[in-house]
Amino acid sequence: MAVVDIIAPSGALGLVLGTIGPEGGPIVKDVKPESQLLGKVQAGDKIVAIDDVNVQTSKHSHVIQLLRNNSTSDERKITILRESQSQTPERRSSISRRTLAGFVGAAKSPRSRSTEPGSHEPDESGHPTTKQEISCHNTIDDDGDVNDCTNQLSNGLHLDHIPTLPRFPVLETKDRNCWSEPSHTIFKIRGHNYLADPKKIQSGPYLFTARGADLILTNDKSGPRTGIAEKYSSILAGHARSIPTFVINFIFDWGILVNYYEIPAMYVSFLRARYEGSNQDLPAMDALQPHERAIIRFLVGSDNHRNATLKLIPKCPEGPWAVRQLVNGKPALIGKRLPAQYNYYPAKDGKAECFEADLDTRETDRVGKKAISLCRKYMTTVTLDVGIVIEGTNTSELPEQMLG
């Protein structure tokens, strides 16, 4: 950790402050684009003193008052505690940027903005500020009807193609509201001898190619949030089923976050045999690689087997300290932590095969709810790397390899 003194000029500073935990401790939650301290102060910085007055156990409201009292001073010293560069994850060009405040513009409308409710927080002047994500489109005026510019998953309504999240980097959005694949090397998975010697190894390349991601806001008028690959033709900008695709749909109170992966031909053959009674020749399981056997058993197995083997590895390489501490790369058998539904949709009417997993985070456990709550709270600054792997449960399925 490094202690840094920042000399702030007079006037409003454009900082959004918050408090860490029940015992207090002010932290910088966001830095506005127009801030005089942009580039000097960053989200996640802990404020330890204002003009040498110790505020480490103070509420952020007290810090705001101190700054306001001295707002006419030519100089104000803000002492912050920041993680050193060696401890802070490096910003990568391949980073998976799925900001949970992301926005997908309304069908039939060229305008969009974040419709995040309850995002008003006081800045250092005491006035509320609206944290608004930069979207892929232009923003609308503040008096616009936010419901008019939110995609509604409505029964019986055929939406025009939804603008899917663009791939990083995106100049227009300053690299917000976009996605990409992080390097597979950041994930540690079970090695060949894991059952005897529980050491993990670096994963090989992803087995499924990532196709894209959607973030769609919903409300009480929206249609069903499950089975979206069958119900809504507009997801992934209308291309979700142009090729065989594995859809992972995370369901939240406020919407859905959907990731799409191309299913290689071999696995499609096993899905057809399992669900359609296809008689085409299949390779012998003994001739396959361990990770291939694990994935096939997941795809064609029972829901109980799927719940016991679908594993997520979430990491937060960029974001506030509290989020990075909680979302730290610890694997989770997601089907054991929250309700999951699995559906296979055969090819028809020009649409390719699709296998969908619907994961309802609204019913997760206490730890999961805390992680989701933190990500939502700091959504304007958080970056998530979400790795997916099918757990190898015996020596015939080890070593593992990241699915995507």
Coordinates of C-alpha atoms in Angstrom, one line a residue:
M1 CA 0.0 0.0 0.0
A2 CA 1.2 3.5 -0.8
V3 CA 0.3 6.8 1.0
V4 CA -0.2 9.6 -1.5
D5 CA -0.7 13.3 -0.8
I6 CA -3.0 15.1 -3.3
I7 CA -3.1 18.9 -3.5
A8 CA -6.6 19.8 -4.5
P9 CA -7.6 23.2 -5.9
S10 CA -10.6 25.3 -4.7
G11 CA -14.1 24.5 -5.8
A12 CA -16.0 21.3 -6.5
L13 CA -13.7 18.3 -7.0
G14 CA -16.0 15.9 -8.8
L15 CA -15.5 13.0 -6.5
V16 CA -18.1 10.4 -5.5
L17 CA -17.4 9.2 -2.0
G18 CA -18.6 6.2 0.1
T19 CA -18.0 4.5 3.4
I20 CA -16.3 1.1 3.9
G21 CA -18.2 -1.2 6.2
P22 CA -20.1 -0.5 9.4
E23 CA -17.0 0.9 11.2
G24 CA -16.5 3.6 8.7
G25 CA -13.6 4.6 6.5
P26 CA -14.1 6.9 3.5
I27 CA -13.3 5.6 0.0
V28 CA -13.5 7.2 -3.5
K29 CA -16.2 5.3 -5.4
D30 CA -16.0 7.2 -8.6
V31 CA -14.2 10.2 -10.3
K32 CA -16.4 12.3 -12.6
P33 CA -15.0 13.0 -16.1
E34 CA -15.0 16.7 -15.4
S35 CA -13.2 16.3 -12.1
Q36 CA -10.1 18.5 -11.4
L37 CA -8.5 15.5 -9.9
L38 CA -9.0 13.2 -12.8
G39 CA -5.8 11.1 -13.3
K40 CA -4.6 12.0 -9.7
V41 CA -7.4 10.2 -7.7
Q42 CA -8.9 6.9 -8.7
A43 CA -11.8 4.8 -7.7
G44 CA -10.8 2.5 -4.7
D45 CA -8.5 5.1 -3.1
K46 CA -9.0 5.2 0.7
I47 CA -9.1 8.7 2.2
V48 CA -7.0 8.8 5.4
A49 CA -6.7 12.6 6.1
I50 CA -8.0 16.0 5.0
D51 CA -5.5 18.8 5.6
D52 CA -3.8 16.4 8.1
V53 CA -7.0 15.7 10.0
N54 CA -7.3 11.9 10.4
V55 CA -10.6 10.7 8.9
Q56 CA -9.8 6.9 8.6
T57 CA -12.8 6.0 10.8
S58 CA -15.1 8.8 9.6
K59 CA -18.1 8.4 7.5
H60 CA -17.9 9.8 4.0
S61 CA -20.5 12.5 4.9
H62 CA -18.0 13.9 7.4
V63 CA -15.3 14.0 4.8
I64 CA -17.7 15.8 2.4
Q65 CA -18.4 18.4 5.1
L66 CA -14.6 19.0 5.6
L67 CA -14.1 19.5 1.9
R68 CA -17.0 21.9 1.7
N69 CA -15.8 23.9 4.7
N70 CA -12.5 24.5 2.9
S71 CA -13.9 24.8 -0.6
T72 CA -12.6 28.4 -1.0
S73 CA -9.1 27.6 0.0
D74 CA -6.5 27.8 -2.8
E75 CA -5.1 24.4 -1.7
R76 CA -6.5 21.4 0.2
K77 CA -4.4 18.4 1.0
I78 CA -6.1 15.0 0.6
T79 CA -4.1 12.1 1.9
I80 CA -5.1 8.7 0.4
L81 CA -4.0 5.1 0.8
R82 CA -3.6 3.3 -2.5
E83 CA -2.6 -0.2 -3.5
S84 CA 0.9 -0.1 -5.0
Q85 CA 1.3 -0.7 -8.7
S86 CA 2.8 -4.2 -8.0
Q87 CA -0.4 -5.2 -6.2
T88 CA -2.8 -3.6 -8.7
P89 CA -3.7 -5.8 -11.7
E90 CA -2.3 -4.6 -14.9
R91 CA -4.9 -3.2 -17.4
R92 CA -4.9 -5.7 -20.3
S93 CA -6.0 -5.2 -23.8
S94 CA -7.7 -8.6 -23.6
I95 CA -9.7 -7.8 -20.5
S96 CA -13.2 -9.1 -20.2
R97 CA -15.2 -5.9 -19.7
R98 CA -18.7 -6.8 -18.6
T99 CA -19.6 -3.7 -16.5
L100 CA -22.8 -4.5 -14.6
A101 CA -24.1 -1.1 -15.3
G102 CA -24.0 -1.8 -19.0
F103 CA -26.8 -0.8 -21.3
V104 CA -28.4 -2.1 -24.4
G105 CA -30.3 0.5 -26.3
A106 CA -34.0 0.3 -27.1
A107 CA -35.2 -1.5 -30.2
K108 CA -36.3 1.0 -32.9
S109 CA -34.5 3.8 -31.0
P110 CA -31.1 5.3 -31.8
R111 CA -30.8 6.8 -28.3
S112 CA -29.9 5.1 -25.1
R113 CA -28.7 5.6 -21.5
S114 CA -28.4 3.7 -18.3
T115 CA -31.7 3.2 -16.5
E116 CA -30.0 2.2 -13.3
P117 CA -32.4 3.1 -10.4
G118 CA -31.2 4.5 -7.2
S119 CA -27.8 5.5 -8.5
H120 CA -27.8 9.0 -7.0
E121 CA -25.0 9.6 -4.6
P122 CA -23.7 12.8 -3.1
D123 CA -20.5 14.3 -4.4
E124 CA -18.1 16.3 -2.2
S125 CA -20.3 19.3 -2.5
G126 CA -23.2 17.5 -1.0
H127 CA -25.3 17.5 -4.2
P128 CA -26.6 14.3 -5.7
T129 CA -24.9 13.0 -8.8
T130 CA -26.3 10.5 -11.3
K131 CA -23.8 7.8 -12.2
Q132 CA -24.5 7.1 -15.8
E133 CA -22.7 4.6 -18.0
I134 CA -21.5 5.7 -21.4
S135 CA -23.4 3.6 -23.8
C136 CA -22.8 2.5 -27.4
H137 CA -25.3 5.2 -28.5
N138 CA -26.1 8.8 -27.7
T139 CA -27.6 9.6 -24.4
I140 CA -31.1 11.0 -24.1
D141 CA -32.2 14.1 -22.2
D142 CA -32.9 13.7 -18.5
D143 CA -36.6 14.2 -19.0
G144 CA -36.8 11.2 -21.3
D145 CA -38.9 8.2 -20.4
V146 CA -36.4 5.6 -19.4
N147 CA -38.9 2.8 -19.9
D148 CA -39.1 3.8 -23.6
C149 CA -35.4 3.2 -24.0
T150 CA -35.1 -0.1 -22.2
N151 CA -35.4 -3.4 -24.1
Q152 CA -38.4 -5.2 -22.8
L153 CA -38.6 -9.0 -23.1
S154 CA -42.3 -9.0 -23.8
N155 CA -44.4 -11.9 -24.6
G156 CA -45.5 -12.0 -28.2
L157 CA -43.5 -8.9 -29.2
H158 CA -41.0 -9.2 -32.0
L159 CA -38.2 -6.8 -31.3
D160 CA -35.9 -5.5 -33.9
H161 CA -32.3 -6.6 -33.5
I162 CA -30.9 -5.5 -30.1
P163 CA -27.6 -3.7 -30.3
T164 CA -25.3 -6.3 -28.7
L165 CA -22.3 -5.3 -26.5
P166 CA -19.3 -4.4 -28.7
R167 CA -15.9 -6.1 -28.3
F168 CA -13.1 -4.4 -26.4
P169 CA -11.5 -2.0 -27.2
V170 CA -14.3 0.6 -28.0
L171 CA -13.2 4.2 -28.6
E172 CA -16.7 5.6 -28.6
T173 CA -17.5 4.3 -25.1
K174 CA -14.0 4.8 -23.6
D175 CA -13.9 1.0 -23.2
R176 CA -17.1 0.8 -21.1
N177 CA -20.0 -1.5 -21.8
C178 CA -18.1 -4.0 -23.9
W179 CA -16.5 -7.4 -23.6
S180 CA -13.6 -9.5 -24.7
E181 CA -11.8 -12.8 -23.7
P182 CA -9.2 -12.6 -21.0
S183 CA -6.2 -14.8 -21.5
H184 CA -6.9 -18.4 -20.5
T185 CA -3.6 -18.4 -18.6
I186 CA -5.1 -16.4 -15.7
F187 CA -7.2 -19.4 -14.7
K188 CA -6.0 -22.2 -12.5
I189 CA -7.6 -25.6 -13.0
R190 CA -7.3 -29.2 -11.7
G191 CA -4.3 -31.1 -13.0
H192 CA -3.9 -34.7 -13.9
N193 CA -3.0 -35.8 -10.4
Y194 CA -5.4 -33.4 -8.6
L195 CA -7.3 -36.1 -6.7
A196 CA -4.1 -37.4 -5.1
D197 CA -2.1 -34.1 -5.1
P198 CA -4.5 -31.2 -5.0
K199 CA -2.4 -28.7 -6.9
K200 CA -3.8 -26.6 -9.7
I201 CA -2.2 -25.8 -13.0
Q202 CA -2.5 -23.2 -15.7
S203 CA -5.3 -23.9 -18.2
G204 CA -4.8 -24.6 -21.8
P205 CA -6.6 -22.6 -24.6
Y206 CA -10.4 -22.2 -24.4
L207 CA -12.4 -25.0 -25.9
F208 CA -15.4 -22.9 -26.9
T209 CA -14.9 -19.7 -28.8
A210 CA -16.7 -16.7 -27.2
R211 CA -19.2 -15.0 -29.6
G212 CA -20.4 -12.1 -27.6
A213 CA -22.4 -10.8 -24.7
D214 CA -25.7 -9.0 -24.0
L215 CA -26.9 -7.0 -21.0
I216 CA -30.6 -6.4 -21.1
L217 CA -32.6 -4.5 -18.5
T218 CA -36.0 -5.8 -17.5
N219 CA -38.9 -4.7 -15.3
D220 CA -42.3 -6.1 -14.1
K221 CA -43.7 -5.8 -17.6
S222 CA -41.0 -7.9 -19.2
G223 CA -41.5 -11.4 -20.6
P224 CA -39.9 -14.6 -19.3
R225 CA -36.1 -14.4 -18.5
T226 CA -35.5 -18.1 -19.2
G227 CA -35.4 -20.0 -22.5
I228 CA -34.3 -16.8 -24.2
A229 CA -32.7 -18.5 -27.1
E230 CA -36.0 -19.9 -28.1
K231 CA -38.3 -17.0 -27.2
Y232 CA -36.3 -14.0 -28.4
S233 CA -34.8 -13.9 -31.9
S234 CA -33.1 -10.5 -31.3
I235 CA -30.5 -11.5 -28.8
L236 CA -26.9 -11.2 -30.0
A237 CA -28.1 -8.7 -32.5
G238 CA -30.2 -11.4 -34.1
H239 CA -27.3 -13.8 -34.6
A240 CA -27.5 -16.0 -31.5
R241 CA -28.5 -19.1 -33.5
S242 CA -26.7 -18.5 -36.8
I243 CA -24.3 -21.2 -35.6
P244 CA -24.5 -23.8 -32.8
T245 CA -24.3 -21.8 -29.6
F246 CA -23.9 -22.4 -25.8
V247 CA -25.9 -19.7 -24.0
I248 CA -25.2 -18.9 -20.4
N249 CA -27.9 -16.6 -19.0
F250 CA -27.4 -14.9 -15.6
I251 CA -30.7 -13.7 -14.2
F252 CA -30.7 -10.7 -11.8
D253 CA -33.5 -8.7 -10.2
W254 CA -32.9 -5.9 -12.7
G255 CA -32.2 -7.8 -15.9
I256 CA -30.1 -10.5 -17.6
L257 CA -26.4 -10.9 -18.5
V258 CA -26.0 -13.3 -21.4
N259 CA -22.7 -14.9 -22.7
Y260 CA -22.6 -16.8 -26.0
Y261 CA -20.1 -19.5 -27.0
E262 CA -19.7 -21.4 -30.2
I263 CA -20.2 -25.2 -29.7
P264 CA -17.6 -27.2 -31.7
A265 CA -19.0 -29.7 -34.2
M266 CA -18.1 -32.8 -32.2
Y267 CA -20.1 -31.7 -29.2
V268 CA -23.1 -30.9 -31.4
S269 CA -23.1 -34.5 -32.6
F270 CA -23.4 -35.8 -29.1
L271 CA -26.2 -33.3 -28.4
R272 CA -28.1 -34.5 -31.5
A273 CA -27.7 -38.1 -30.4
R274 CA -28.9 -37.4 -26.9
Y275 CA -31.9 -35.3 -27.8
E276 CA -32.8 -36.1 -31.3
G277 CA -31.9 -39.8 -31.6
S278 CA -29.4 -39.1 -34.3
N279 CA -27.7 -42.2 -35.7
Q280 CA -24.6 -40.6 -36.9
D281 CA -21.3 -42.2 -35.8
L282 CA -19.8 -40.8 -32.6
P283 CA -16.2 -41.1 -31.5
A284 CA -15.6 -43.6 -28.7
M285 CA -15.3 -41.9 -25.3
D286 CA -12.1 -43.8 -24.6
A287 CA -10.5 -42.1 -27.6
L288 CA -11.2 -38.6 -26.4
Q289 CA -9.2 -36.2 -24.3
P290 CA -10.2 -36.0 -20.6
H291 CA -11.6 -32.5 -20.8
E292 CA -13.7 -33.6 -23.9
R293 CA -15.2 -36.5 -21.9
A294 CA -16.1 -34.1 -19.1
I295 CA -17.9 -31.7 -21.4
I296 CA -19.8 -34.4 -23.2
R297 CA -21.0 -35.9 -19.9
F298 CA -22.1 -32.5 -18.9
L299 CA -24.0 -31.8 -22.1
V300 CA -25.8 -35.2 -22.3
G301 CA -26.1 -35.9 -18.6
S302 CA -28.8 -35.3 -16.1
D303 CA -29.5 -31.9 -14.6
N304 CA -28.1 -33.2 -11.3
H305 CA -24.9 -34.1 -13.0
R306 CA -24.8 -30.7 -14.7
N307 CA -25.3 -28.9 -11.4
A308 CA -22.5 -30.9 -9.8
T309 CA -20.0 -30.1 -12.5
L310 CA -20.7 -26.6 -14.1
K311 CA -18.0 -24.5 -12.4
L312 CA -17.5 -20.7 -12.6
I313 CA -14.3 -19.0 -11.8
P314 CA -15.1 -15.2 -11.3
K315 CA -12.3 -12.7 -11.0
C316 CA -12.3 -8.9 -10.6
P317 CA -9.0 -7.6 -12.1
E318 CA -10.2 -4.0 -12.0
G319 CA -12.5 -2.3 -9.5
P320 CA -12.8 -1.2 -5.9
W321 CA -10.8 -3.1 -3.3
A322 CA -13.9 -4.5 -1.6
V323 CA -15.1 -6.1 -4.8
R324 CA -11.7 -7.5 -5.8
Q325 CA -11.3 -9.1 -2.3
L326 CA -14.7 -10.9 -2.6
V327 CA -14.6 -11.8 -6.3
N328 CA -11.1 -13.3 -6.1
G329 CA -11.0 -16.3 -8.4
K330 CA -12.4 -18.9 -6.1
P331 CA -14.2 -21.5 -8.1
A332 CA -17.9 -22.2 -7.5
L333 CA -20.1 -25.1 -8.6
I334 CA -22.8 -22.7 -9.7
G335 CA -25.6 -25.3 -9.9
K336 CA -25.1 -25.9 -6.2
R337 CA -25.2 -22.2 -5.3
L338 CA -28.4 -21.2 -7.2
P339 CA -31.3 -22.6 -9.2
A340 CA -30.3 -23.7 -12.8
Q341 CA -32.3 -24.7 -15.8
Y342 CA -30.9 -26.4 -18.9
N343 CA -32.5 -26.6 -22.3
Y344 CA -31.6 -27.9 -25.7
Y345 CA -33.1 -26.4 -28.9
P346 CA -32.7 -28.4 -32.1
A347 CA -32.0 -26.8 -35.4
K348 CA -35.1 -25.6 -37.2
D349 CA -36.4 -22.9 -39.6
G350 CA -32.8 -21.8 -40.4
K351 CA -31.8 -21.6 -36.8
A352 CA -28.8 -23.7 -35.5
E353 CA -28.7 -25.9 -32.4
C354 CA -28.5 -24.2 -29.1
F355 CA -27.9 -25.4 -25.5
E356 CA -28.9 -22.9 -22.8
A357 CA -28.1 -22.7 -19.1
D358 CA -30.3 -20.3 -17.1
L359 CA -28.7 -19.3 -13.8
D360 CA -31.0 -17.5 -11.4
T361 CA -28.8 -15.3 -9.1
R362 CA -31.8 -14.0 -7.2
E363 CA -31.9 -17.3 -5.3
T364 CA -28.1 -17.6 -4.5
D365 CA -26.6 -17.9 -1.0
R366 CA -25.4 -15.2 1.3
V367 CA -21.9 -15.0 -0.1
G368 CA -23.2 -14.9 -3.7
K369 CA -25.7 -12.1 -2.9
K370 CA -23.0 -10.1 -1.2
A371 CA -20.7 -10.4 -4.3
I372 CA -23.6 -9.4 -6.7
S373 CA -24.6 -6.5 -4.4
L374 CA -21.0 -5.2 -4.4
C375 CA -20.6 -5.5 -8.2
R376 CA -23.9 -3.6 -8.7
K377 CA -22.9 -0.9 -6.2
Y378 CA -19.6 -0.2 -8.0
M379 CA -20.9 -1.1 -11.4
T380 CA -19.4 2.0 -13.1
T381 CA -15.8 0.9 -12.3
V382 CA -15.9 -2.9 -12.1
T383 CA -14.5 -5.3 -14.6
L384 CA -15.2 -9.0 -14.4
D385 CA -13.4 -12.0 -15.8
V386 CA -15.8 -15.0 -15.7
G387 CA -14.2 -18.3 -16.6
I388 CA -16.3 -21.5 -17.2
V389 CA -15.0 -25.0 -16.8
I390 CA -16.6 -28.4 -16.4
E391 CA -15.2 -30.0 -13.2
G392 CA -13.2 -33.2 -13.6
T393 CA -14.5 -35.6 -10.9
N394 CA -12.3 -38.6 -11.7
T395 CA -9.0 -39.4 -13.4
S396 CA -10.7 -40.0 -16.7
E397 CA -11.7 -36.4 -16.8
L398 CA -8.4 -34.8 -15.6
P399 CA -6.7 -32.5 -16.3
E400 CA -9.5 -29.9 -16.8
Q401 CA -9.4 -27.2 -19.4
M402 CA -11.3 -23.9 -19.6
L403 CA -14.5 -24.1 -21.7
G404 CA -14.7 -20.4 -22.2

